[in-house]
């Protein structure tokens, strides 16, 4: 659906690359998230998908069309099949809800009666039946974003781009809007590309995710994969805020030292599904005569898949610990040695 | 109006009409010319929707030149042009020419500022929805800037009332001219007082009308 290849972009003649040969493919029907800190180049990247921003180099293919090869009129037509939702809603303050939703249709020359009919279809879809004649100033943030979504969907696009669509909203409203986007994706068979600086958004609705840093994609994959086995340090930090991957720095130094002749080993155990880890762990201690110190544990759900992460300090003889690890691996648990330490409170990220 | 002789009453009425005509006509011309010019300045500015320094720079220069020329000098300086347009260089109609020119230069910048206030994000959203530049101008820029545009017209009208008083210098007539000729030069303080009172009422009326319109248009 969306194929970006080797995109590079530099603002001005000097300075860092806002995009540094970024390649990305988004498949039909998926919700693809791009996450990264403020200034990582996320907005620049998503704006390249409908050519609001023209890359200096690279290839932009959307719905099988090479957008960079289109003339202005062709590009305008192509843009009508790509809806876009913005962080600050970007509604016309001089128009009512209905007028805002009608805008893309007016621009495309859709006759009035048809526009009205389409508005009547869209309003219930976003739960704004009663707000048809309200002005944006009379709406809450969540309602404004619903108008933004309805407007983006008015010309029946197949792709929805969301640039920090929930970053100006409170957590509860964010959850509502994310649920709405997810439901619309299913009902309308949309492909969604969204960018965010919040891993919780990715966790809530994305199927795949790419992590951006300094204009590059440093990691990408299935959300479950990236959350449970983050590779890059930046990813780990993003993920840790949401799923408690790793432990706050300083924690490990405070662990009791091992008895003489014994070892202390740090293990991280990952299990998909709630399972009966409790019994696995208590059985391991009995079976292999080990002491276990549970440092942290958490069960969570990503993309509908429940999973848990547990950080353990194991005390005992070296071979016994090895045996316990193989035994647990044999039961299908993923065991890694070493526990990443992360800053306890990652600084708040802003868009 | 027992205070004034019937002749003076007629003179006052005529002068009020002349002021109204000068202010109204030059403001109308200023709006008609000023809006496209302001849009042109905005669109052609660096980073604008149709960035073009070759249009933007000279246009900006001319506007600034007219704006910074004192009105009384402008009026005299463009006499040949006034004669060409109005057929004469004296009288109310002739005074409309320099007034319209000054008002246009004045309102262009006010319009430009009002248009510039339109949220960039909204323009970007329109671009993302496949709007043409013309559609962005007519459906986004102008409607979104409407309260600011109306406020700009109000300010221009009020300033024009003041400028029109100077038009007496080229026989433009009007209330200001009457006040000076009778109230000041012929020592008729009651005429001066009435002229000033009418001008104040006039300006007040314009201002509150403008403000009310802005409030009604503003949906923020
Ligand atoms: N229009 C622009 N002009 C100049 N620099 C820009 C512009 N847009 C973005 N940048 C720069 O490009 C980099 C990436 O910005 P952006 O894509 O907005 O990041 P993000 O959305 O991840 O916060 C930043 O360093 C930013 O300052
Ligand atoms: Mg951004």
XYZ file of C-alpha atoms and ligand atoms in Angstrom:
599
model
C 0.000 0.000 0.000
C 2.771 2.363 0.982
C 6.304 1.774 -0.142
C 8.967 4.268 0.780
C 12.490 3.615 -0.402
C 15.685 5.442 0.402
C 14.010 8.682 1.494
C 16.395 11.459 2.441
C 15.521 15.001 3.326
C 17.521 17.913 4.601
C 15.977 21.245 5.584
C 18.188 24.040 4.376
C 21.573 23.426 2.838
C 23.495 22.510 5.960
C 22.489 20.816 9.159
C 21.549 17.239 9.893
C 19.394 15.080 7.664
C 15.789 15.105 8.841
C 15.441 11.812 6.971
C 18.409 9.593 6.286
C 17.658 6.949 3.644
C 14.484 5.670 5.216
C 12.774 2.660 3.698
C 9.444 1.350 4.845
C 6.601 -0.785 3.579
C 3.092 -0.758 4.918
C 0.838 -3.578 3.827
C -2.870 -3.506 3.061
C -5.024 -3.479 6.190
C -2.318 -3.111 8.783
C -1.840 -0.457 11.414
C 1.756 0.575 11.217
C 3.251 2.774 13.912
C 6.336 4.930 13.798
C 7.608 5.877 17.195
C 10.459 8.145 18.168
C 11.443 11.107 20.192
C 10.537 14.634 19.230
C 12.671 15.750 16.308
C 13.425 12.208 15.151
C 11.895 12.966 11.753
C 8.553 11.220 12.145
C 6.414 14.093 10.888
C 8.756 14.677 7.991
C 8.462 11.009 7.079
C 4.673 10.795 7.241
C 4.405 14.047 5.288
C 6.425 12.448 2.532
C 3.692 9.846 2.084
C 1.314 12.443 0.601
C 4.145 14.700 -0.518
C 3.264 17.581 1.773
C 7.019 17.384 2.064
C 9.102 16.413 -0.947
C 12.064 14.195 -0.184
C 15.417 15.183 -1.664
C 16.016 11.597 -2.634
C 14.082 8.379 -2.691
C 10.945 6.786 -3.959
C 7.373 7.182 -2.751
C 4.864 4.622 -3.935
C 1.322 4.755 -2.617
C -1.466 2.480 -3.849
C 0.802 1.378 -6.645
C 1.391 4.919 -7.861
C 4.749 6.640 -8.032
C 3.747 9.932 -6.412
C 6.945 11.757 -7.293
C 6.192 11.215 -10.972
C 2.756 12.874 -10.792
C 1.987 16.411 -11.882
C 0.093 18.760 -9.556
C -3.363 17.692 -10.672
C -2.430 14.026 -10.454
C -1.016 14.530 -6.998
C -4.193 16.260 -5.817
C -6.251 13.321 -7.031
C -3.887 10.886 -5.331
C -4.126 12.835 -2.081
C -7.871 12.287 -2.028
C -7.298 8.603 -1.464
C -4.993 9.339 1.473
C -6.771 10.711 4.552
C -4.767 12.584 7.135
C -5.413 13.356 10.801
C -3.383 15.917 12.727
C -2.247 16.478 16.281
C -3.918 19.868 16.525
C -6.948 18.759 14.502
C -6.521 21.600 11.973
C -10.240 22.166 11.559
C -11.638 25.236 9.854
C -12.876 27.388 12.723
C -15.254 29.232 10.407
C -17.112 26.070 9.446
C -19.458 23.824 11.360
C -18.763 20.146 11.913
C -20.766 19.375 8.777
C -18.929 22.100 6.860
C -15.569 20.702 7.889
C -16.486 17.184 6.862
C -17.826 18.527 3.585
C -14.555 20.287 2.785
C -12.691 17.460 1.040
C -15.847 16.634 -0.906
C -16.321 20.244 -2.003
C -12.714 20.362 -3.081
C -13.279 17.247 -5.164
C -16.382 18.738 -6.777
C -18.931 16.402 -5.180
C -22.460 17.858 -5.570
C -24.205 19.236 -2.506
C -26.851 16.539 -2.077
C -24.212 13.849 -2.192
C -22.087 15.737 0.317
C -24.980 15.979 2.735
C -25.673 12.279 2.394
C -22.049 11.451 3.039
C -21.968 13.679 6.138
C -25.019 11.842 7.452
C -23.176 8.563 6.993
C -19.996 9.753 8.638
C -21.374 11.487 11.719
C -22.718 8.336 13.376
C -19.523 6.523 12.438
C -17.566 8.884 14.684
C -20.358 9.377 17.230
C -21.138 13.007 16.491
C -24.744 12.810 15.281
C -25.802 15.607 17.613
C -22.969 17.970 16.719
C -23.657 18.454 13.046
C -24.128 22.221 13.250
C -21.656 22.914 16.078
C -18.518 24.962 15.496
C -15.115 23.505 16.434
C -14.748 26.036 19.258
C -17.766 24.441 20.915
C -16.248 20.956 20.920
C -13.907 19.124 23.281
C -10.521 17.925 22.051
C -11.782 14.401 21.560
C -14.797 15.607 19.609
C -12.584 17.795 17.446
C -10.432 14.820 16.614
C -13.542 12.837 15.719
C -14.412 15.580 13.266
C -10.836 15.409 11.985
C -11.214 11.671 11.455
C -14.608 12.008 9.767
C -13.157 14.665 7.478
C -10.175 12.477 6.661
C -12.525 9.639 5.759
C -15.027 11.728 3.797
C -13.610 11.001 0.380
C -13.410 7.270 1.203
C -9.629 6.999 1.262
C -7.960 3.603 1.547
C -5.121 4.956 3.642
C -5.261 6.955 6.847
C -2.225 8.890 8.028
C -2.207 10.008 11.659
C 0.391 12.532 12.773
C 0.351 12.396 16.585
C -3.430 12.149 16.396
C -3.818 11.635 20.135
C -0.910 13.653 21.506
C -3.071 16.638 22.397
C -5.620 14.508 24.215
C -5.909 13.206 27.774
C -5.331 9.471 28.347
C -9.000 8.561 28.477
C -9.848 10.408 25.280
C -6.722 8.965 23.692
C -8.007 5.475 24.401
C -11.392 6.358 22.872
C -9.858 7.781 19.728
C -7.523 4.807 19.346
C -10.436 2.413 19.703
C -12.318 4.415 17.108
C -9.401 4.259 14.671
C -9.058 0.539 15.225
C -12.765 -0.058 14.648
C -12.816 2.106 11.554
C -9.819 0.238 10.218
C -11.831 -2.950 10.383
C -15.132 -1.568 9.100
C -13.656 0.377 6.237
C -10.722 -1.894 5.501
C -8.265 0.939 5.980
C -4.521 0.857 6.053
C -3.252 3.087 8.844
C 0.166 4.673 9.205
C 0.481 6.545 12.458
C 3.283 8.328 14.167
C 3.554 8.948 17.857
C 6.056 9.602 20.585
C 4.064 7.391 22.941
C 4.764 3.689 23.005
C 1.389 3.146 24.685
C -0.308 4.190 21.446
C 1.707 1.651 19.500
C 0.913 -0.975 22.060
C -2.800 -0.230 21.876
C -3.402 -0.396 18.150
C -0.401 -1.163 15.986
C 0.403 -4.404 14.254
C 3.904 -3.398 13.259
C 6.153 -0.646 14.491
C 9.286 1.160 13.385
C 11.459 3.081 15.801
C 13.019 6.272 14.507
C 16.016 8.128 15.760
C 17.871 11.019 14.129
C 16.158 10.529 10.781
C 16.706 6.799 10.604
C 14.684 3.724 11.324
C 16.744 1.886 13.894
C 14.442 -1.034 14.482
C 11.220 -2.399 13.087
C 9.059 -5.457 13.331
C 5.880 -6.936 14.730
C 4.815 -4.950 17.766
C 4.900 -8.020 19.970
C 8.383 -8.830 18.783
C 9.718 -5.312 19.296
C 8.121 -4.948 22.707
C 9.257 -8.253 24.032
C 12.693 -8.330 22.433
C 13.791 -4.759 21.858
C 17.250 -4.585 20.350
C 18.310 -0.956 20.196
C 18.872 0.947 23.422
C 16.392 3.642 22.388
C 13.747 1.025 21.722
C 14.394 -0.575 25.083
C 13.903 2.740 26.787
C 10.676 3.406 24.910
C 9.383 -0.040 25.651
C 10.366 -0.030 29.301
C 8.061 2.872 30.072
C 5.112 0.842 28.859
C 5.741 -2.751 29.786
C 8.274 -2.589 32.569
C 11.020 -4.189 30.546
C 14.177 -3.983 32.611
C 14.428 -2.556 36.098
C 15.185 0.913 37.429
C 18.904 1.620 37.566
C 20.408 0.997 40.976
C 18.069 -1.907 41.691
C 20.622 -4.590 40.870
C 23.311 -3.067 43.071
C 21.029 -3.453 46.072
C 20.539 -7.203 45.623
C 21.978 -9.401 48.361
C 25.319 -10.976 47.441
C 25.481 -14.753 46.846
C 26.627 -17.166 49.577
C 30.240 -18.382 49.315
C 30.547 -21.060 46.645
C 27.333 -20.008 45.004
C 26.555 -17.789 42.100
C 24.141 -14.963 41.532
C 22.742 -14.851 38.026
C 20.220 -12.414 36.632
C 17.564 -13.806 34.354
C 14.774 -12.302 32.401
C 11.953 -14.631 31.593
C 9.461 -13.909 28.916
C 6.343 -15.887 28.458
C 3.510 -15.527 26.031
C 0.169 -16.137 27.629
C -0.569 -15.838 31.329
C 0.518 -19.461 31.850
C 1.367 -20.886 35.234
C 4.736 -19.260 35.678
C 4.287 -19.173 39.409
C 4.339 -22.920 39.583
C 7.150 -23.149 37.056
C 9.262 -20.925 39.206
C 8.474 -22.584 42.479
C 9.076 -25.936 40.846
C 12.434 -24.731 39.525
C 13.560 -23.703 42.967
C 12.626 -27.074 44.417
C 13.870 -29.187 41.559
C 17.242 -27.488 41.237
C 17.683 -26.360 44.812
C 17.964 -22.684 44.009
C 17.047 -19.454 45.714
C 15.026 -17.087 43.603
C 14.552 -13.442 44.142
C 11.778 -11.983 42.006
C 12.865 -8.466 41.184
C 9.941 -7.530 39.027
C 7.145 -9.148 37.126
C 4.366 -7.992 34.939
C 1.672 -9.409 32.742
C 0.484 -7.358 29.854
C -1.210 -7.565 26.506
C 0.072 -6.389 23.168
C -2.058 -6.497 20.085
C -4.349 -8.902 21.907
C -1.521 -11.272 22.831
C -1.031 -11.607 26.565
C 2.560 -11.916 27.701
C 4.617 -11.493 30.794
C 8.117 -10.426 31.693
C 9.757 -11.436 34.916
C 13.140 -10.370 36.220
C 14.789 -12.827 38.586
C 17.959 -13.009 40.595
C 18.909 -16.678 40.963
C 21.246 -17.920 43.654
C 22.804 -21.346 43.567
C 25.484 -23.522 42.088
C 26.437 -22.688 38.554
C 25.515 -26.039 36.962
C 22.193 -26.126 38.750
C 21.325 -22.727 37.410
C 22.289 -23.864 33.912
C 20.109 -26.904 34.318
C 17.214 -24.800 35.522
C 17.555 -22.515 32.528
C 17.487 -25.410 30.075
C 14.548 -26.886 31.904
C 12.585 -23.653 31.685
C 13.500 -23.223 28.053
C 12.256 -26.714 27.502
C 8.884 -25.591 28.810
C 8.728 -22.877 26.160
C 9.768 -19.938 28.275
C 12.198 -17.502 26.792
C 15.064 -16.992 29.197
C 17.759 -14.391 28.678
C 20.660 -13.716 30.980
C 21.164 -10.228 32.263
C 18.599 -7.642 33.163
C 18.725 -4.274 31.463
C 18.719 -1.330 33.801
C 16.825 1.710 32.660
C 16.312 5.152 34.030
C 13.483 4.961 36.507
C 11.544 7.854 35.051
C 12.255 8.446 31.398
C 11.797 12.183 30.803
C 8.431 13.072 29.357
C 8.601 13.103 25.586
C 6.935 15.859 23.729
C 5.817 16.016 20.146
C -29.987 72.867 15.024
C -31.359 76.263 15.891
C -27.789 77.134 16.611
C -26.962 77.401 12.922
C -28.322 79.370 10.054
C -30.163 77.418 7.336
C -27.257 78.091 4.971
C -24.836 76.654 7.433
C -27.102 73.648 7.908
C -27.033 73.008 4.161
C -23.263 73.387 4.120
C -22.961 70.892 6.961
C -25.199 68.378 5.219
C -23.260 68.735 2.004
C -19.929 68.397 3.822
C -21.164 65.299 5.658
C -22.210 63.774 2.356
C -18.814 64.594 0.831
C -17.018 62.948 3.745
C -19.232 59.914 3.451
C -18.570 59.726 -0.268
C -14.800 60.114 0.050
C -14.519 57.606 2.868
C -16.956 55.112 1.390
C -15.664 55.170 -2.158
C -11.983 55.076 -1.285
C -12.553 52.300 1.258
C -14.482 50.290 -1.318
C -11.682 50.704 -3.829
C -9.101 49.847 -1.175
C -10.891 46.624 -0.286
C -11.323 45.570 -3.892
C -7.691 46.240 -4.760
C -6.214 45.449 -1.378
C -7.464 41.914 -0.917
C -5.975 40.470 -4.106
C -2.744 42.367 -3.461
C -2.555 41.089 0.099
C -3.186 37.547 -1.110
C -0.509 37.995 -3.744
C 1.965 39.216 -1.128
C 1.124 36.313 1.152
C 1.250 33.603 -1.489
C 4.489 34.831 -3.048
C 6.374 35.325 0.175
C 9.293 32.995 0.858
C 7.858 29.661 1.956
C 4.409 30.665 0.704
C 2.101 28.572 -1.448
C 3.446 30.258 -4.590
C 6.766 31.619 -3.371
C 8.114 34.110 -5.884
C 10.601 36.765 -4.818
C 10.334 38.512 -8.176
C 6.731 39.392 -7.449
C 6.918 39.671 -3.683
C 9.854 42.071 -3.338
C 8.797 44.816 -5.783
C 5.190 44.669 -4.659
C 6.196 44.964 -1.027
C 8.455 47.872 -1.871
C 5.739 49.818 -3.691
C 3.261 49.222 -0.879
C 5.754 50.413 1.699
C 6.690 53.457 -0.369
C 3.066 54.573 -0.617
C 2.483 53.831 3.050
C 5.438 55.846 4.216
C 4.685 58.914 2.101
C 2.800 61.507 4.190
C -0.711 61.768 2.799
C -0.529 65.466 2.123
C 2.576 64.935 -0.013
C 1.129 61.894 -1.732
C -1.916 63.919 -2.686
C 0.198 66.536 -4.398
C 2.687 64.121 -5.861
C 0.101 62.134 -7.773
C -1.824 65.072 -9.181
C -1.070 64.057 -12.814
C -2.367 60.576 -12.101
C -5.429 61.987 -10.356
C -6.163 64.170 -13.360
C -5.839 61.163 -15.629
C -8.247 59.070 -13.577
C -10.779 61.649 -12.362
C -10.470 64.109 -15.226
C -9.730 66.871 -12.734
C -7.383 67.389 -9.830
C -9.750 69.261 -7.547
C -13.035 68.436 -5.912
C -14.467 65.503 -3.997
C -14.116 63.006 -6.848
C -10.489 63.978 -7.372
C -9.797 63.583 -3.666
C -11.018 59.986 -3.835
C -8.023 59.030 -6.001
C -5.208 59.741 -3.508
C -7.412 58.604 -0.635
C -8.041 55.274 -2.358
C -4.351 54.889 -3.114
C -3.276 55.578 0.459
C -6.050 53.400 1.840
C -5.095 50.541 -0.456
C -1.480 50.594 0.681
C -2.675 50.845 4.263
C -5.175 48.012 4.068
C -2.881 45.674 2.116
C -0.612 45.269 5.117
C -3.536 44.911 7.503
C -5.113 42.286 5.244
C -1.792 40.537 4.854
C -1.424 40.306 8.623
C -4.966 39.030 9.026
C -4.373 36.360 6.371
C -1.064 35.417 7.923
C -2.856 34.682 11.184
C -4.629 31.743 9.538
C -3.296 28.576 11.117
C -0.662 26.951 8.909
C -1.980 23.590 9.984
C -5.378 24.301 8.460
C -3.763 25.224 5.166
C -1.717 22.075 5.342
C -4.840 20.025 5.998
C -6.434 21.567 2.905
C -3.352 20.669 0.865
C -3.478 17.127 2.200
C -7.097 16.906 1.055
C -6.128 17.794 -2.471
C -7.269 21.422 -2.556
C -5.942 23.643 -5.326
C -4.284 26.929 -4.464
C -7.359 28.815 -5.579
C -9.530 26.619 -3.353
C -7.173 27.235 -0.462
C -7.548 30.977 -0.998
C -11.324 31.014 -1.382
C -12.300 28.234 1.007
C -9.644 28.502 3.688
C -7.613 31.708 3.776
C -10.357 34.255 3.227
C -13.130 32.641 5.310
C -10.771 31.822 8.186
C -9.325 35.329 8.173
C -12.746 37.008 7.846
C -12.921 38.478 11.367
C -9.416 39.923 10.935
C -10.259 41.231 7.474
C -13.365 42.981 8.783
C -11.362 44.497 11.624
C -8.863 45.745 9.044
C -11.656 47.396 7.064
C -12.887 49.095 10.240
C -9.453 50.479 11.047
C -9.089 51.679 7.475
C -12.485 53.410 7.512
C -11.659 55.184 10.745
C -8.289 56.323 9.412
C -9.926 57.475 6.203
C -12.231 59.787 8.128
C -9.102 61.538 9.374
C -7.338 61.501 6.001
C -10.414 62.845 4.239
C -10.192 66.002 6.346
C -6.898 66.735 4.608
C -8.498 66.370 1.211
C -9.824 69.874 1.694
C -6.372 70.958 0.541
C -7.314 69.982 -2.999
C -10.868 71.184 -2.732
C -12.214 67.844 -1.689
C -14.643 69.395 0.733
C -16.029 67.340 3.556
C -16.508 67.914 7.253
C -12.852 68.496 8.101
C -12.587 71.125 5.417
C -15.761 72.835 6.628
C -14.519 72.861 10.197
C -11.275 74.522 9.182
C -12.787 77.052 6.805
C -15.632 78.184 9.050
C -14.832 77.075 12.541
C -11.197 78.089 12.441
C -10.683 80.691 9.728
C -13.997 82.500 10.285
C -14.081 82.114 14.029
C -17.285 80.100 14.269
C -16.533 77.810 17.194
C -20.066 76.339 17.123
C -19.428 75.037 13.598
C -16.154 73.525 14.705
C -17.858 71.926 17.697
C -20.600 70.427 15.571
C -18.145 69.169 12.971
C -16.025 67.524 15.634
C -19.099 66.028 17.274
C -20.309 64.578 13.981
C -16.860 63.156 13.220
C -16.660 61.564 16.650
C -20.108 60.030 16.256
C -19.172 58.851 12.801
C -15.991 57.163 13.964
C -17.698 55.688 17.008
C -20.469 54.327 14.841
C -18.029 52.745 12.402
C -15.956 51.245 15.182
C -18.824 49.677 17.081
C -20.402 48.397 13.887
C -17.087 46.857 12.898
C -16.535 45.343 16.314
C -19.989 43.852 16.385
C -19.473 42.309 12.960
C -16.120 40.860 14.000
C -17.687 39.327 17.072
C -20.456 37.764 15.033
C -18.041 36.343 12.495
C -15.579 35.063 15.021
C -16.180 31.409 15.829
C -13.135 30.859 17.966
N 9.846 23.006 7.813
C 11.014 22.751 8.433
N 12.063 23.589 8.292
C 13.232 23.329 8.891
N 13.471 22.273 9.667
C 12.470 21.402 9.862
C 11.188 21.597 9.260
N 10.389 20.566 9.623
C 11.133 19.777 10.417
N 12.383 20.268 10.553
C 13.470 19.639 11.323
O 13.584 18.300 10.930
C 13.775 17.453 12.045
C 12.680 16.426 12.139
O 11.477 17.069 12.451
P 10.081 16.316 12.533
O 9.930 15.449 11.349
O 9.034 17.331 12.775
O 10.285 15.428 13.830
P 9.208 14.678 14.747
O 7.898 14.717 14.064
O 9.764 13.314 14.906
O 9.193 15.412 16.043
C 13.867 18.360 13.263
O 15.211 18.598 13.535
C 13.185 19.616 12.803
O 13.719 20.737 13.453
Mg 6.063 15.633 14.745
